[in-house]
Amino acid sequence: GEKTYHCIQCDTGQRIHTGEKPYHCSQCEKYFTWKDLLANHKIIHTREKPNQCSQCDKAFSHKHSLVSHQRVHTGEKQHQCNLCDNAFTQKVELASHKIIHTGEKAYRCSQCDKAFLEKPHPILHQRKHIGEKPCHCSQCEKCFIWNYLLANHRRIHTGEKPYQCKQCDKAFSQKHGLVSHKRIHTGAKPYQCKQCLSLFCDYRHPPVFALLIKRVFLTLHMRIRH
């Protein structure tokens, strides 16, 4: 392997302190401290995705991306907010959540009173105002404002259901479907009718096959009773 020179100041190689980056990518201007970092970077150019998820058809260039993705299936939330009890699957989700506590929103939309933590967010948000939908589904005529909405929509075509209930064999294509389903097991009824104070598991209108479970859905209750 690569010969390293032990640093007398700490437990790492001296390049950490000197800033030396002798390994150059032949396809771009990037330089790296270590040979294995260069090898890891080169995957960007080859588009190779050797890290396959065992629970769905997703594949990733880097192992850390696969590890991060697998939390969708396991439900693991290792990124804990130090100001409240909320925890998140992704580090970026935690960063976005912390806005609630700090109130810091430096980037404002020029057309409404919305404000955002990061510069790209108001640019993407403005698509709502101008009606731009640049994210096209290759299998149908649907178009979407954001890529994540397109990714969610594609599951209609692929049949992918990455959100698995741990208490039964049900699986869902969308996260909100799993969250709503879990209330069947927990008995939670967070939606209350303001007119008669009845409690319900779900706010949305039910699909046709669930019409018999009338007390689950607040919207159906409002139509029938009030």
XYZ file of C-alpha atoms in Angstrom:
226
model
C 0.000 0.000 0.000
C 0.890 3.672 0.066
C 3.814 4.561 2.355
C 2.787 7.042 5.036
C 4.837 9.215 7.377
C 3.536 9.399 10.917
C 2.910 12.871 12.312
C 4.627 13.716 15.613
C 1.847 16.234 16.393
C -1.158 13.899 16.130
C -2.266 10.429 15.009
C -2.656 11.316 11.310
C -0.267 11.754 8.382
C 1.680 15.010 8.020
C -0.263 15.999 4.864
C -3.192 17.001 7.074
C -1.022 19.844 8.424
C 0.975 20.727 5.291
C -2.039 20.743 2.936
C -0.077 18.702 0.369
C -2.310 17.073 -2.292
C -0.112 15.038 -4.658
C -2.882 12.988 -6.299
C -4.374 14.710 -9.349
C -7.544 13.636 -11.196
C -6.758 13.355 -14.918
C -10.336 14.287 -15.885
C -10.768 17.483 -13.854
C -8.790 19.942 -11.734
C -9.308 18.195 -8.401
C -6.349 17.235 -6.187
C -6.365 14.875 -3.214
C -4.275 14.156 -0.132
C -4.581 10.375 -0.413
C -4.740 7.879 -3.275
C -7.937 6.225 -1.997
C -9.688 9.622 -1.970
C -8.747 10.061 -5.647
C -10.076 6.570 -6.462
C -13.312 7.393 -4.662
C -13.633 10.684 -6.590
C -13.096 9.066 -10.019
C -16.426 7.260 -9.696
C -18.081 10.639 -10.410
C -16.612 10.549 -13.926
C -17.237 6.855 -14.663
C -20.825 7.049 -13.279
C -20.240 3.608 -11.792
C -22.695 2.686 -9.018
C -21.354 -0.457 -7.347
C -23.228 0.000 -4.057
C -26.656 -1.621 -4.517
C -29.442 -1.399 -1.939
C -30.612 -4.897 -0.961
C -34.195 -3.718 -0.333
C -34.938 -1.710 -3.501
C -33.464 -0.993 -6.938
C -31.456 2.064 -5.862
C -27.687 2.038 -6.439
C -25.023 4.524 -5.383
C -21.518 5.574 -6.356
C -20.283 5.725 -2.779
C -20.856 3.466 0.197
C -21.701 6.354 2.554
C -24.573 7.318 0.213
C -25.929 3.763 0.397
C -25.658 3.747 4.204
C -27.546 7.054 4.333
C -30.240 5.767 1.920
C -30.801 2.538 3.872
C -32.174 4.560 6.777
C -35.295 5.047 4.635
C -35.935 1.318 5.057
C -34.741 0.887 8.652
C -36.311 4.075 9.992
C -33.047 4.874 11.807
C -32.774 8.544 12.769
C -29.264 9.168 14.047
C -29.225 12.954 13.603
C -30.677 14.265 16.876
C -31.659 17.887 17.422
C -29.902 19.192 20.554
C -32.699 21.689 21.200
C -35.726 19.347 21.122
C -36.656 15.659 20.872
C -36.804 15.516 17.067
C -34.420 13.218 15.195
C -33.806 12.852 11.458
C -32.593 10.315 8.924
C -30.437 12.779 6.977
C -28.069 15.473 8.234
C -29.549 17.981 5.773
C -33.009 17.387 7.304
C -31.645 18.259 10.740
C -30.064 21.459 9.375
C -33.391 22.497 7.827
C -35.250 21.679 11.058
C -32.982 23.893 13.180
C -34.416 26.962 11.426
C -37.438 26.500 13.734
C -35.217 27.189 16.740
C -32.843 29.817 15.332
C -35.372 31.695 13.198
C -32.530 32.462 10.787
C -33.825 32.819 7.218
C -31.435 34.987 5.227
C -32.875 34.428 1.725
C -36.314 35.877 0.979
C -38.688 35.354 -1.945
C -39.205 38.595 -3.891
C -42.882 37.750 -4.562
C -44.157 36.673 -1.136
C -43.159 36.688 2.531
C -41.444 33.283 2.475
C -37.844 33.156 3.710
C -35.264 30.375 3.438
C -32.039 29.208 5.062
C -30.099 28.476 1.853
C -29.714 30.518 -1.335
C -31.036 27.902 -3.856
C -34.313 27.453 -1.958
C -36.011 30.764 -2.921
C -35.004 30.178 -6.563
C -36.726 26.782 -6.527
C -39.647 28.206 -4.545
C -40.319 30.852 -7.215
C -41.376 28.100 -9.611
C -44.666 28.124 -7.685
C -45.237 31.737 -8.672
C -44.286 31.438 -12.351
C -45.804 27.962 -12.878
C -42.524 26.451 -14.094
C -42.440 22.633 -14.024
C -39.071 21.550 -15.451
C -39.059 18.000 -14.048
C -40.634 15.733 -16.703
C -41.645 12.103 -16.252
C -40.195 10.010 -19.085
C -43.081 7.504 -18.906
C -46.085 9.830 -19.005
C -47.039 13.467 -19.560
C -46.720 14.569 -15.934
C -44.442 17.494 -15.038
C -43.359 18.672 -11.595
C -41.886 21.716 -9.909
C -39.225 19.787 -7.985
C -37.170 16.622 -8.516
C -38.338 14.988 -5.291
C -41.964 15.195 -6.488
C -40.929 13.545 -9.757
C -39.093 10.809 -7.834
C -42.214 10.183 -5.726
C -44.394 10.085 -8.856
C -42.136 7.562 -10.639
C -43.030 4.957 -8.037
C -46.466 4.775 -9.692
C -44.713 3.353 -12.754
C -42.059 1.237 -10.994
C -44.310 -0.100 -8.227
C -41.526 0.590 -5.724
C -42.702 0.703 -2.102
C -39.690 1.587 0.058
C -41.660 2.467 3.207
C -42.231 -0.805 5.079
C -44.346 -1.168 8.221
C -42.365 -2.989 10.934
C -45.510 -4.368 12.578
C -47.133 -5.979 9.526
C -46.391 -6.749 5.871
C -47.783 -3.491 4.477
C -45.485 -1.297 2.375
C -46.067 2.123 0.843
C -44.726 4.169 -2.037
C -44.955 7.424 -0.054
C -43.776 8.199 3.483
C -47.081 9.842 4.482
C -48.855 6.583 3.612
C -46.733 4.707 6.152
C -47.168 7.412 8.814
C -50.956 7.292 8.380
C -51.009 3.461 8.368
C -49.042 3.211 11.638
C -51.961 4.810 13.465
C -53.930 1.590 12.887
C -51.406 -0.130 15.175
C -50.960 2.688 17.704
C -54.608 3.769 17.815
C -53.568 7.424 17.511
C -56.331 9.778 16.324
C -54.783 13.237 15.888
C -57.620 14.770 13.822
C -60.658 16.141 15.629
C -64.003 17.302 14.241
C -64.551 20.866 15.480
C -68.324 20.426 15.507
C -68.788 17.193 17.476
C -65.248 16.560 18.851
C -65.029 13.069 17.285
C -61.448 11.858 16.731
C -59.983 10.360 13.532
C -56.808 8.606 12.364
C -56.580 10.409 9.031
C -57.624 13.767 7.629
C -57.741 12.852 3.941
C -60.651 11.444 1.958
C -60.445 7.613 1.872
C -60.010 5.503 -1.261
C -63.075 3.561 -2.445
C -61.986 0.283 -0.815
C -61.832 1.948 2.613
C -65.265 3.556 2.631
C -66.482 1.131 5.285
C -63.932 2.417 7.796
C -65.781 5.703 8.077
C -64.514 6.811 11.471
C -60.910 6.743 10.239
C -61.343 9.707 7.896
C -62.302 13.165 9.096
C -63.177 14.533 5.623
C -65.716 11.769 4.979
C -67.217 12.259 8.440
C -67.710 15.986 7.778
C -69.575 15.258 4.532
C -71.889 12.656 6.053
C -72.594 14.152 9.495
C -72.178 17.893 9.061
